[in-house]
Amino acid sequence: MPRTRSLPLTLWASISSLALVAGCGSDGGAAEGAEATAGPAVPAYVSRPDLTAPDIEITTAAAAPEADGSVVLLGPKSEGAPLTGVLIVDEAGEPIWIHPTESRSYDVRVQELDGEPVLTWWQGTSPVVGMGIGEFVIVDDSYRQIATVTTGGDVDPGQADIHEGRLTPDGTALLTAYVKEQVDLTEFGGPADGWVWDNVVQEVDVDTGEVLFSWRSLDHVPLEATKSELSDDGGTEDEPFDYFHVNSVAEDADGSLLVSARNTWGVYDLDRESGEVLWTLGGEESDFELGDGVEFAWQHDAERQADGTLTLFDNQSEPDIGPTSRGLRLALDEQAGTATLVTEYLPPDPDRLAGSQGSLEVLPNGNVFIGWGSRPYYSEFDADGTLLWDAALGSGDNYRAYRAQWSATPADPPDAVLEDDAVYVSWNGATEVASWRLVAGEDEVAAEAGEPVARSGFETRLPVDGDPAYLAVEALDAEGRVLGSTVPSD
């Protein structure tokens, strides 16, 4: 069976008609602070006038971003942002791939499928702030879509939520979904015939769409574990109580699943077969005694690292609990039942509270890369917690930020425009272009290649001497090999 699984047209029509509820406080809500609405200066590209991107500013604390060939992957969004969609930038914040999308894009990252690097992100609609209905898109290193993956089994197709689309080495995807269920909410001051969001975790075979594992929070985590308060008009079918709010799923070292639930302040280790909760870290039902500096609140992105520690992004906000959001690395002693602080990763400003979203990634060299969610920044730290550099998006929030190796050559040729005795050239998504050169002459046969001009950001300007009858432009890699070519338009 093919990997692509299409949503029924009736379902798309239904979810497309739902309005996006505005506001802050849940994942994917409007970004906080003035930087979320004051649009920055955005570059205009002669060769691609249809594209804009944030003007990212790198601020250096201890060292400039290392030019190691890796890229930064983002999904900027929100009112006033210059781009809603997928964005790949280099270490200096210069755009490499600008991919506007009709809806907001979440969880943009490099992963592996069948041993090959792929790019994945969520797309769909958000009928409720902090939740989504859609699918994860998978593209190859030419940006051609090779698969989509979404929910199945006891959850309707096309219900994959924004929070997680993690591929495993077994060709499966770990997904989340939100499903309405009716429960008695009188204990919380709500109606006896109230409604809550039941949180679903699924493992789905990417090739077939078969659901291999499905878990529901209401079967394993009681409503009493919540840290959220039921609003006066909440708990209805139109506004179910969001008691759990799953926001990440990752494989643990022993094959179990680590699940982060924002609204219980808890991380849960699930048996991959039975769904039993093996242990809980944090919240009202913690199986661990939390050491000094460990307690986290409204957290995201819990993952086990190769050294056995557990990392997460600690929001501490919405409502505010601590003075700032932060990254945490924790040591867990499951036999002793203790959790101790190993490293705390603090932002350069002392009050960077992210009311939603956020991520923490441990890089291959041991550094830590943090995306600050609803606060439009991303940062890199050394393993000991020293801030190396910080980047500001200017406006628009961003669910997660990743730094990874990514090599791509687009299926489409470069774009070039001849204007005012110069060629303006770009190749949206190409990662290996080191320089450009003109090929000019009386005709194509007699044309000669000029001297290479170093690539200067997303778009490069190449001066043209005289008025050649034939003109083309070539993209070269670092060794001078031709990667692609095009003929400029006027």
Coordinates of C-alpha atoms in Angstrom, one line a residue:
M1 CA 0.0 0.0 0.0
P2 CA 1.2 3.5 -0.6
R3 CA 2.4 5.7 2.2
T4 CA 0.2 8.6 1.4
R5 CA -3.2 8.5 3.2
S6 CA -5.6 11.2 2.1
L7 CA -8.3 12.7 4.4
P8 CA -11.9 12.3 3.2
L9 CA -13.2 15.5 1.6
T10 CA -16.1 15.6 4.0
L11 CA -13.6 15.6 6.9
W12 CA -11.5 18.4 5.4
A13 CA -14.6 20.4 4.7
S14 CA -15.6 20.0 8.3
I15 CA -12.3 20.9 10.0
S16 CA -11.6 23.7 7.5
S17 CA -14.8 25.5 8.6
L18 CA -13.8 25.6 12.3
A19 CA -12.4 29.0 13.4
L20 CA -9.0 29.3 15.1
V21 CA -9.6 30.5 18.7
A22 CA -7.2 33.3 19.4
G23 CA -5.3 33.8 22.6
C24 CA -2.3 32.8 24.7
G25 CA -1.7 30.1 27.2
S26 CA -2.0 26.9 25.2
D27 CA 0.5 25.5 22.8
G28 CA 0.3 27.3 19.5
G29 CA -1.4 30.4 20.9
A30 CA -0.4 33.9 20.0
A31 CA 3.1 34.8 20.9
E32 CA 3.7 36.9 24.0
G33 CA 5.3 40.3 24.2
A34 CA 5.8 43.2 21.8
E35 CA 8.2 41.1 19.6
A36 CA 5.2 39.0 18.6
T37 CA 3.4 41.8 16.8
A38 CA 6.0 44.3 15.7
G39 CA 7.0 43.0 12.3
P40 CA 10.7 43.2 11.6
A41 CA 12.3 44.4 8.4
V42 CA 12.0 41.6 5.9
P43 CA 14.3 41.1 2.9
A44 CA 12.8 41.3 -0.5
Y45 CA 14.1 39.0 -3.2
V46 CA 14.2 40.1 -6.8
S47 CA 14.5 36.4 -8.0
R48 CA 11.6 35.3 -5.7
P49 CA 9.4 38.3 -4.9
D50 CA 6.8 35.8 -3.5
L51 CA 9.0 34.9 -0.6
T52 CA 9.7 36.7 2.7
A53 CA 11.4 35.5 5.8
P54 CA 12.2 36.8 9.3
D55 CA 15.2 39.0 9.7
I56 CA 17.0 36.8 12.3
E57 CA 19.5 38.5 14.5
I58 CA 22.3 36.5 16.2
T59 CA 23.6 37.8 19.5
T60 CA 26.8 36.3 20.8
A61 CA 27.5 35.6 24.4
A62 CA 30.6 33.4 24.3
A63 CA 31.1 32.1 20.8
A64 CA 29.7 32.6 17.3
P65 CA 27.5 29.8 15.9
E66 CA 29.9 27.1 14.6
A67 CA 29.8 26.8 10.8
D68 CA 29.7 23.0 10.8
G69 CA 27.3 22.5 7.8
S70 CA 24.2 22.1 10.0
V71 CA 21.0 24.1 9.5
V72 CA 18.4 25.4 11.9
L73 CA 14.8 24.2 11.3
L74 CA 11.8 26.4 12.3
G75 CA 8.1 26.8 11.8
P76 CA 7.4 30.5 12.4
K77 CA 3.8 31.7 12.7
S78 CA 1.5 34.1 14.4
E79 CA -0.2 37.4 13.5
G80 CA 2.2 40.0 12.1
A81 CA 5.0 37.4 11.3
P82 CA 6.6 37.8 7.9
L83 CA 6.3 34.0 7.3
T84 CA 3.9 31.3 8.3
G85 CA 5.3 28.0 7.2
V86 CA 8.5 26.0 7.1
L87 CA 11.9 27.8 7.4
I88 CA 15.4 26.4 7.1
V89 CA 18.3 28.9 7.9
D90 CA 22.0 28.6 8.2
E91 CA 24.1 29.2 11.3
A92 CA 24.0 33.0 10.7
G93 CA 20.2 33.0 10.3
E94 CA 20.3 33.4 6.5
P95 CA 17.4 31.6 4.8
I96 CA 18.1 28.4 2.9
W97 CA 14.5 27.1 2.3
I98 CA 11.4 29.3 2.6
H99 CA 8.2 27.3 2.3
P100 CA 5.0 29.3 3.0
T101 CA 2.0 27.1 4.0
E102 CA -1.7 27.8 4.0
S103 CA -1.9 26.7 7.7
R104 CA 0.6 26.9 10.5
S105 CA 3.4 24.3 10.4
Y106 CA 4.7 22.6 13.5
D107 CA 7.5 20.3 14.5
V108 CA 9.8 20.9 11.5
R109 CA 12.7 18.5 11.7
V110 CA 15.2 16.2 10.0
Q111 CA 14.6 12.5 10.6
E112 CA 15.3 9.1 9.0
L113 CA 13.0 6.9 7.1
D114 CA 14.2 3.6 5.7
G115 CA 17.8 4.7 6.5
E116 CA 17.5 7.9 4.4
P117 CA 17.3 11.5 5.7
V118 CA 13.9 13.1 5.3
L119 CA 12.3 16.4 6.4
T120 CA 9.0 16.2 8.3
W121 CA 6.4 18.6 9.6
W122 CA 2.8 18.8 10.7
Q123 CA 0.1 20.5 8.6
G124 CA -3.6 20.8 9.1
T125 CA -6.0 23.0 10.9
S126 CA -6.2 24.2 14.6
P127 CA -9.9 24.4 15.6
V128 CA -8.8 24.9 19.2
V129 CA -5.7 26.8 20.4
G130 CA -2.9 24.3 21.2
M131 CA -4.4 21.4 19.3
G132 CA -4.5 20.3 15.7
I133 CA -6.3 18.1 13.2
G134 CA -4.1 16.9 10.3
E135 CA -1.1 14.8 9.2
F136 CA 2.7 14.8 9.1
V137 CA 4.3 15.4 5.8
I138 CA 7.5 13.6 4.8
V139 CA 9.7 14.9 2.0
D140 CA 13.0 13.7 0.6
D141 CA 16.2 15.7 -0.1
S142 CA 14.7 17.2 -3.2
Y143 CA 11.6 18.4 -1.3
R144 CA 9.4 16.0 -3.1
Q145 CA 6.6 14.5 -0.9
I146 CA 7.1 10.8 -0.4
A147 CA 4.6 10.1 2.4
T148 CA 2.1 11.4 4.9
V149 CA 1.2 9.8 8.2
T150 CA -1.8 10.3 10.4
T151 CA -4.0 8.6 13.0
G152 CA -6.0 5.4 12.5
G153 CA -7.6 2.5 14.4
D154 CA -10.0 3.7 17.0
V155 CA -9.2 7.4 16.1
D156 CA -10.6 8.8 12.9
P157 CA -8.1 9.3 10.1
G158 CA -6.6 12.8 9.8
Q159 CA -6.7 13.5 13.5
A160 CA -2.9 13.7 14.1
D161 CA -2.2 16.5 16.5
I162 CA 0.5 19.2 16.1
H163 CA 2.7 18.0 19.0
E164 CA 4.5 14.9 17.9
G165 CA 5.4 13.1 14.6
R166 CA 8.5 11.2 15.6
L167 CA 9.8 8.5 13.2
T168 CA 11.4 5.4 14.7
P169 CA 14.1 3.1 13.2
D170 CA 11.3 0.5 12.6
G171 CA 9.5 2.6 10.0
T172 CA 6.8 3.7 12.4
A173 CA 5.7 7.1 13.6
L174 CA 4.7 8.2 17.2
L175 CA 1.7 10.5 17.0
T176 CA -0.7 12.2 19.4
A177 CA -4.4 13.1 19.1
Y178 CA -7.2 14.7 21.2
V179 CA -10.6 13.0 21.4
K180 CA -13.7 14.3 23.2
E181 CA -15.1 12.1 26.0
Q182 CA -18.0 12.6 28.3
V183 CA -17.3 12.4 32.1
D184 CA -18.6 13.6 35.4
L185 CA -16.9 16.9 36.3
T186 CA -18.9 17.8 39.4
E187 CA -15.7 17.3 41.6
F188 CA -14.1 20.1 39.6
G189 CA -17.1 22.4 39.7
G190 CA -18.3 21.3 36.3
P191 CA -21.4 19.5 35.0
A192 CA -22.2 15.9 35.7
D193 CA -22.5 15.3 32.0
G194 CA -19.3 17.2 31.3
W195 CA -16.7 16.7 28.5
V196 CA -12.9 16.4 28.6
W197 CA -10.2 15.9 26.0
D198 CA -8.9 12.3 26.2
N199 CA -5.3 12.3 25.0
V200 CA -4.2 9.6 22.6
V201 CA -0.8 8.3 21.8
Q202 CA -0.4 6.0 18.7
E203 CA 2.4 4.2 17.0
V204 CA 1.5 3.9 13.3
D205 CA 3.3 2.0 10.5
V206 CA 4.3 4.7 7.9
D207 CA 4.0 2.2 5.0
T208 CA 0.6 0.8 5.7
G209 CA -1.1 3.2 8.2
E210 CA -1.6 0.2 10.6
V211 CA -1.9 1.3 14.2
L212 CA 0.5 -0.9 16.2
F213 CA -0.1 0.8 19.6
S214 CA -2.8 3.0 21.0
W215 CA -3.0 4.5 24.5
R216 CA -5.5 6.9 26.1
S217 CA -4.8 9.0 29.1
L218 CA -8.2 8.6 30.8
D219 CA -7.5 4.8 31.0
H220 CA -4.3 5.4 33.0
V221 CA -4.1 8.9 34.5
P222 CA -7.0 10.2 36.7
L223 CA -8.5 13.7 36.2
E224 CA -7.3 14.5 39.8
A225 CA -3.7 14.6 38.5
T226 CA -4.4 17.8 36.6
K227 CA -2.8 21.2 37.5
S228 CA -5.3 23.0 35.3
E229 CA -8.4 24.7 36.6
L230 CA -11.8 24.2 35.0
S231 CA -13.1 27.6 33.8
D232 CA -16.6 28.7 34.7
D233 CA -17.9 27.9 31.2
G234 CA -15.6 24.9 30.6
G235 CA -16.2 21.2 30.6
T236 CA -18.8 21.4 27.8
E237 CA -18.9 19.6 24.5
D238 CA -18.0 22.9 22.9
E239 CA -15.2 23.6 25.4
P240 CA -13.9 20.3 26.8
F241 CA -11.7 20.3 29.9
D242 CA -8.0 19.9 28.8
Y243 CA -6.8 18.1 31.9
F244 CA -3.7 16.3 30.5
H245 CA -2.4 18.0 27.3
V246 CA 0.1 15.5 25.8
N247 CA 2.9 17.3 24.0
S248 CA 5.7 14.9 23.4
V249 CA 6.3 11.2 22.9
A250 CA 9.8 9.6 22.7
E251 CA 11.3 6.2 22.9
D252 CA 13.0 5.4 26.2
A253 CA 16.3 3.4 26.3
D254 CA 14.4 0.2 27.1
G255 CA 11.8 0.6 24.4
S256 CA 9.1 2.0 26.6
L257 CA 7.6 5.4 25.7
L258 CA 8.2 8.7 27.5
V259 CA 5.1 10.9 27.4
S260 CA 5.1 14.5 28.5
A261 CA 1.8 16.0 29.7
R262 CA 1.8 19.8 30.1
N263 CA -1.3 20.1 32.3
T264 CA -0.3 17.5 34.9
W265 CA 3.4 18.7 35.1
G266 CA 4.2 15.0 34.6
V267 CA 6.4 12.8 32.5
Y268 CA 5.1 9.2 32.1
D269 CA 7.0 6.1 31.2
L270 CA 4.6 3.7 29.3
D271 CA 5.0 0.0 28.7
R272 CA 5.0 -0.4 24.9
E273 CA 2.8 -3.5 25.0
S274 CA 0.2 -3.0 27.8
G275 CA 0.2 0.8 28.1
E276 CA 0.7 0.6 31.8
V277 CA 2.3 3.6 33.4
L278 CA 5.6 2.3 34.7
W279 CA 6.5 5.4 36.5
T280 CA 5.6 9.1 36.8
L281 CA 8.0 12.0 37.2
G282 CA 6.7 15.3 38.5
G283 CA 3.2 16.4 39.2
E284 CA 0.7 15.2 41.8
E285 CA 1.6 11.5 41.5
S286 CA 5.4 11.5 41.1
D287 CA 7.2 8.3 41.9
F288 CA 10.4 10.3 42.3
E289 CA 11.4 12.6 45.1
L290 CA 12.4 15.8 43.3
G291 CA 15.7 17.3 44.4
D292 CA 16.6 21.0 44.6
G293 CA 15.8 22.9 41.4
V294 CA 14.1 19.9 39.7
E295 CA 10.4 20.8 40.0
F296 CA 9.1 21.8 36.5
A297 CA 5.8 23.2 35.4
W298 CA 3.9 23.2 32.1
Q299 CA 6.9 21.4 30.5
H300 CA 7.5 20.2 26.9
D301 CA 9.8 17.8 25.0
A302 CA 10.9 15.2 27.5
E303 CA 13.6 12.8 26.1
R304 CA 16.0 10.3 27.4
Q305 CA 19.6 11.0 26.4
A306 CA 22.5 8.6 25.6
D307 CA 24.1 9.2 29.0
G308 CA 20.9 8.1 30.7
T309 CA 19.8 11.6 31.8
L310 CA 16.4 13.0 31.0
T311 CA 16.0 16.4 29.4
L312 CA 13.0 18.7 29.0
F313 CA 12.0 22.2 28.3
D314 CA 10.6 23.7 31.5
N315 CA 8.1 26.5 30.6
Q316 CA 7.3 27.6 34.2
S317 CA 4.5 29.7 32.7
E318 CA 0.8 29.9 31.8
P319 CA 0.1 30.7 34.5
D320 CA 3.5 31.8 35.7
I321 CA 5.2 29.7 38.3
G322 CA 8.8 30.6 38.2
P323 CA 10.8 33.7 37.0
T324 CA 11.9 32.2 33.6
S325 CA 11.6 29.3 31.3
R326 CA 14.7 27.0 31.2
G327 CA 16.1 23.8 29.9
L328 CA 16.7 20.9 32.3
R329 CA 18.9 17.9 32.4
L330 CA 18.0 15.5 35.2
A331 CA 19.5 12.3 36.6
L332 CA 16.9 9.7 37.5
D333 CA 17.6 6.9 40.0
E334 CA 14.6 4.6 39.5
Q335 CA 15.6 2.2 42.4
A336 CA 16.1 5.0 44.9
G337 CA 13.2 7.0 43.5
T338 CA 15.1 10.2 43.2
A339 CA 15.5 12.9 40.5
T340 CA 18.4 15.3 40.8
L341 CA 19.4 18.4 38.8
V342 CA 22.4 17.9 36.6
T343 CA 22.3 21.0 34.4
E344 CA 20.1 24.1 34.1
Y345 CA 20.1 26.0 30.9
L346 CA 19.0 29.6 31.4
P347 CA 18.2 32.3 28.8
P348 CA 20.2 35.5 28.6
D349 CA 17.3 37.6 29.8
P350 CA 16.1 36.8 33.3
D351 CA 12.4 36.8 32.6
R352 CA 12.0 34.9 29.3
L353 CA 8.8 33.1 30.2
A354 CA 7.3 31.0 27.4
G355 CA 3.6 30.5 28.0
S356 CA 3.5 27.7 25.4
Q357 CA 5.7 25.4 23.2
G358 CA 9.4 25.0 23.4
S359 CA 12.1 22.3 22.9
L360 CA 15.5 21.1 24.0
E361 CA 17.8 19.1 21.7
V362 CA 21.2 17.6 22.6
L363 CA 23.5 18.0 19.7
P364 CA 26.1 15.3 18.6
N365 CA 28.9 17.4 20.1
G366 CA 27.2 17.5 23.5
N367 CA 25.9 21.1 23.1
V368 CA 22.3 21.8 23.9
F369 CA 20.0 23.6 21.4
I370 CA 16.8 25.3 22.8
G371 CA 13.8 26.7 21.1
W372 CA 11.9 29.1 23.3
G373 CA 8.4 28.4 22.0
S374 CA 6.1 31.4 22.2
R375 CA 9.1 33.6 22.8
P376 CA 10.7 34.1 19.4
Y377 CA 14.2 33.0 20.1
Y378 CA 16.5 30.0 19.9
S379 CA 19.8 29.4 21.7
E380 CA 22.8 27.1 21.9
F381 CA 24.6 26.2 25.1
D382 CA 27.6 24.1 25.9
A383 CA 27.0 20.9 27.9
D384 CA 27.7 22.6 31.2
G385 CA 25.0 25.2 30.6
T386 CA 27.1 28.2 29.4
L387 CA 25.2 30.2 26.8
L388 CA 27.1 30.3 23.5
W389 CA 24.8 32.4 21.4
D390 CA 21.2 33.5 21.2
A391 CA 19.1 34.3 18.1
A392 CA 16.0 36.4 17.8
L393 CA 13.3 35.8 15.2
G394 CA 12.0 39.3 15.5
S395 CA 8.3 38.3 15.5
G396 CA 6.2 35.2 15.4
D397 CA 6.4 32.2 17.7
N398 CA 7.8 28.8 16.9
Y399 CA 6.8 25.4 18.3
R400 CA 10.2 23.7 18.3
A401 CA 13.6 24.6 17.0
Y402 CA 16.2 22.0 15.8
R403 CA 19.8 22.1 14.6
A404 CA 20.8 19.3 12.3
Q405 CA 22.7 18.2 9.2
W406 CA 20.6 18.5 6.1
S407 CA 21.8 18.3 2.5
A408 CA 19.3 19.0 -0.3
T409 CA 19.2 19.7 -4.0
P410 CA 15.7 20.9 -5.1
A411 CA 13.9 19.2 -8.0
D412 CA 13.2 22.7 -9.4
P413 CA 16.0 24.7 -11.1
P414 CA 17.4 28.0 -9.6
D415 CA 15.5 31.2 -10.0
A416 CA 17.2 34.2 -11.7
V417 CA 16.1 37.6 -12.9
L418 CA 18.0 40.1 -15.0
E419 CA 17.5 43.6 -13.8
D420 CA 19.5 46.8 -14.1
D421 CA 22.7 45.2 -15.5
A422 CA 22.8 42.4 -12.9
V423 CA 21.4 39.0 -12.4
Y424 CA 19.7 38.2 -9.1
V425 CA 19.8 34.5 -8.4
S426 CA 18.6 32.1 -5.7
W427 CA 17.8 28.5 -5.4
N428 CA 15.2 27.9 -2.7
G429 CA 16.2 24.9 -0.6
A430 CA 19.6 24.2 -2.0
T431 CA 22.1 23.6 0.8
E432 CA 25.3 23.0 -1.2
V433 CA 25.6 26.2 -3.3
A434 CA 29.0 27.9 -2.4
S435 CA 29.1 30.2 -5.4
W436 CA 27.4 31.4 -8.6
R437 CA 28.8 32.2 -12.0
L438 CA 27.5 33.7 -15.2
V439 CA 27.9 32.0 -18.6
A440 CA 27.7 34.6 -21.4
G441 CA 28.4 35.0 -25.1
E442 CA 27.0 35.5 -28.6
D443 CA 25.2 32.2 -28.3
E444 CA 25.0 29.1 -26.1
V445 CA 27.8 27.3 -28.1
A446 CA 30.2 30.3 -27.9
A447 CA 29.3 31.3 -24.3
E448 CA 32.1 31.3 -21.7
A449 CA 31.9 30.9 -18.0
G450 CA 32.9 33.9 -15.8
E451 CA 34.6 34.0 -12.4
P452 CA 32.6 32.5 -9.6
V453 CA 30.9 34.9 -7.1
A454 CA 30.5 33.7 -3.6
R455 CA 27.0 33.0 -2.5
S456 CA 25.8 35.9 -0.3
G457 CA 22.7 34.8 1.6
F458 CA 19.5 33.6 0.1
E459 CA 19.9 35.8 -3.0
T460 CA 23.2 36.8 -4.8
R461 CA 23.7 39.7 -7.2
L462 CA 25.9 39.0 -10.2
P463 CA 26.9 42.1 -12.3
V464 CA 26.6 41.7 -16.0
D465 CA 29.2 43.2 -18.4
G466 CA 27.8 44.5 -21.7
D467 CA 24.7 43.1 -23.3
P468 CA 25.4 39.4 -24.2
A469 CA 23.0 37.7 -26.6
Y470 CA 23.1 34.6 -24.5
L471 CA 23.2 34.5 -20.7
A472 CA 22.9 31.7 -18.2
V473 CA 23.8 31.3 -14.5
E474 CA 25.3 28.2 -12.8
A475 CA 25.3 27.1 -9.2
L476 CA 28.6 25.6 -8.0
D477 CA 29.4 23.6 -4.9
A478 CA 32.5 24.1 -2.7
E479 CA 34.6 22.0 -5.2
G480 CA 33.4 24.0 -8.2
R481 CA 31.1 21.3 -9.5
V482 CA 28.0 22.5 -11.3
L483 CA 24.9 21.7 -9.3
G484 CA 22.3 23.3 -11.5
S485 CA 21.8 26.1 -14.0
T486 CA 19.1 28.4 -15.4
V487 CA 18.5 31.1 -17.9
P488 CA 17.5 34.5 -16.3
S489 CA 14.2 36.0 -17.0
D490 CA 13.9 39.8 -17.7

